[in-house]
PDB file of C-alpha atoms in Angstrom:
ATOM      1  CA  MET O  20     117.691 126.511  98.906  1.00 40.00           C
ATOM      2  CA  THR O  21     114.052 125.222  99.197  1.00 43.00           C
ATOM      3  CA  HIS O  22     113.540 121.899  97.511  1.00 41.00           C
ATOM      4  CA  VAL O  23     109.847 121.164  96.050  1.00 43.00           C
ATOM      5  CA  MET O  24     109.010 117.465  95.167  1.00 48.00           C
ATOM      6  CA  VAL O  25     106.346 117.144  92.523  1.00 46.00           C
ATOM      7  CA  THR O  26     104.453 114.163  93.281  1.00 58.00           C
ATOM      8  CA  GLN O  27     101.400 112.691  91.365  1.00 69.00           C
ATOM      9  CA  ARG O  28      98.412 111.577  93.187  1.00 70.00           C
ATOM     10  CA  LEU O  29      98.068 107.921  93.762  1.00 73.00           C
ATOM     11  CA  PRO O  30      95.721 106.302  91.383  1.00 72.00           C
ATOM     12  CA  VAL O  31      93.650 104.197  94.222  1.00 76.00           C
ATOM     13  CA  ILE O  32      90.767 106.073  96.136  1.00 77.00           C
ATOM     14  CA  LEU O  33      90.073 104.309  99.081  1.00 80.00           C
ATOM     15  CA  PRO O  34      87.119 105.079 101.026  1.00 79.00           C
ATOM     16  CA  SER O  35      87.111 107.337 104.336  1.00 78.00           C
ATOM     17  CA  VAL O  36      86.500 106.307 107.633  1.00 83.00           C
ATOM     18  CA  THR O  37      85.330 108.696 110.476  1.00 85.00           C
ATOM     19  CA  ASP O  38      87.492 110.337 112.481  1.00 86.00           C
ATOM     20  CA  GLU O  39      90.347 108.249 110.796  1.00 83.00           C
ATOM     21  CA  LEU O  40      93.844 109.547 111.822  1.00 85.00           C
ATOM     22  CA  LEU O  41      96.217 110.291 108.940  1.00 84.00           C
ATOM     23  CA  SER O  42      98.807 107.653 110.038  1.00 85.00           C
ATOM     24  CA  SER O  43      95.808 105.387 109.657  1.00 88.00           C
ATOM     25  CA  TRP O  44      94.866 106.674 106.196  1.00 85.00           C
ATOM     26  CA  ILE O  45      98.657 106.111 105.233  1.00 86.00           C
ATOM     27  CA  GLY O  46      98.475 102.790 106.605  1.00 89.00           C
ATOM     28  CA  ARG O  47      95.537 101.583 104.663  1.00 89.00           C
ATOM     29  CA  HIS O  48      97.120 102.741 101.632  1.00 88.00           C
ATOM     30  CA  ALA O  49     100.521 101.093 102.243  1.00 90.00           C
ATOM     31  CA  SER O  50      98.676  97.914 102.925  1.00 92.00           C
ATOM     32  CA  PHE O  51      96.735  98.312  99.245  1.00 89.00           C
ATOM     33  CA  TYR O  52     100.477  98.767  97.476  1.00 88.00           C
ATOM     34  CA  GLU O  53     101.630  96.097 100.010  1.00 93.00           C
ATOM     35  CA  VAL O  54     104.758  98.452 101.346  1.00 92.00           C
ATOM     36  CA  SER O  55     105.145  98.986 104.852  1.00 92.00           C
ATOM     37  CA  PRO O  56     103.015 102.258 106.350  1.00 89.00           C
ATOM     38  CA  ARG O  57     106.642 103.632 106.521  1.00 89.00           C
ATOM     39  CA  ILE O  58     108.011 103.307 103.061  1.00 90.00           C
ATOM     40  CA  MET O  59     104.764 104.973 102.142  1.00 88.00           C
ATOM     41  CA  LEU O  60     105.024 107.776 104.294  1.00 86.00           C
ATOM     42  CA  ARG O  61     108.445 108.416 102.986  1.00 87.00           C
ATOM     43  CA  HIS O  62     107.380 108.257  99.685  1.00 85.00           C
ATOM     44  CA  CYS O  63     104.899 111.279 100.614  1.00 84.00           C
ATOM     45  CA  ILE O  64     106.639 113.214 102.975  1.00 86.00           C
ATOM     46  CA  PRO O  65     110.433 112.096 102.644  1.00 87.00           C
ATOM     47  CA  GLU O  66     111.408 113.943 105.809  1.00 88.00           C
ATOM     48  CA  ILE O  67     109.047 112.572 108.522  1.00 84.00           C
ATOM     49  CA  ARG O  68     110.163 109.960 110.499  1.00 80.00           C
ATOM     50  CA  SER O  69     107.519 108.598 112.167  1.00 83.00           C
ATOM     51  CA  GLN O  70     103.718 108.099 111.390  1.00 82.00           C
ATOM     52  CA  ARG O  71     103.185 109.926 114.480  1.00 84.00           C
ATOM     53  CA  GLY O  72     105.046 112.764 113.248  1.00 82.00           C
ATOM     54  CA  ALA O  73     102.292 112.740 110.702  1.00 83.00           C
ATOM     55  CA  ASP O  74      99.782 112.823 112.939  1.00 83.00           C
ATOM     56  CA  LEU O  75     101.207 115.941 115.186  1.00 86.00           C
ATOM     57  CA  HIS O  76     103.608 117.901 113.649  1.00 85.00           C
ATOM     58  CA  LEU O  77     102.953 118.410 109.698  1.00 88.00           C
ATOM     59  CA  THR O  78     104.040 121.807 108.386  1.00 90.00           C
ATOM     60  CA  ASN O  79     101.534 123.783 106.152  1.00 91.00           C
ATOM     61  CA  ASP O  80     103.613 122.727 103.099  1.00 91.00           C
ATOM     62  CA  GLN O  81     103.366 118.757 104.594  1.00 88.00           C
ATOM     63  CA  GLU O  82      99.808 119.321 104.425  1.00 86.00           C
ATOM     64  CA  ILE O  83      99.647 120.223 100.707  1.00 86.00           C
ATOM     65  CA  ARG O  84     101.544 117.496  99.677  1.00 85.00           C
ATOM     66  CA  LEU O  85      99.526 115.162 101.691  1.00 83.00           C
ATOM     67  CA  ALA O  86      96.379 116.503 100.330  1.00 80.00           C
ATOM     68  CA  ASN O  87      97.759 116.534  96.941  1.00 81.00           C
ATOM     69  CA  MET O  88      98.718 112.657  96.877  1.00 80.00           C
ATOM     70  CA  PHE O  89      95.661 111.126  98.465  1.00 77.00           C
ATOM     71  CA  ALA O  90      92.695 111.340  96.054  1.00 67.00           C
ATOM     72  CA  THR O  91      89.084 111.299  97.716  1.00 66.00           C
ATOM     73  CA  LYS O  92      85.764 110.658  96.188  1.00 64.00           C
ATOM     74  CA  GLY O  93      84.525 113.757  94.529  1.00 53.00           C
ATOM     75  CA  VAL O  94      88.364 115.179  93.846  1.00 46.00           C
ATOM     76  CA  GLY O  95      88.845 116.164  90.760  1.00 50.00           C
ATOM     77  CA  SER O  96      85.355 114.385  89.177  1.00 44.00           C
ATOM     78  CA  GLY O  97      83.272 116.361  86.998  1.00 43.00           C
TER      79      GLY O  97
END
C-alpha cells in the first residue's frame, strides 16, 4: 500500500543561494521557524533519516514533495 502525504507549501519564501546544497536550504528554513534541521526535514520527508541523505538519496516522489513544500520567488505568482 502506498501512502501519499499531503503537505502545504511553507508560507515563507527565502532568497536562493547559488550552489546551495539541499541540506543547507532545509537548515535555513529550520532556522527561520526556530526548529532543528532534522525536525524540518522530518516534516517534509519523514522517511529520510539525515540531511546528508536528503542531499544524496532522494526518490522522484521525495523530490516532488520537497519542491511542493518550498516556494521560491516567481512560483505561483501571476
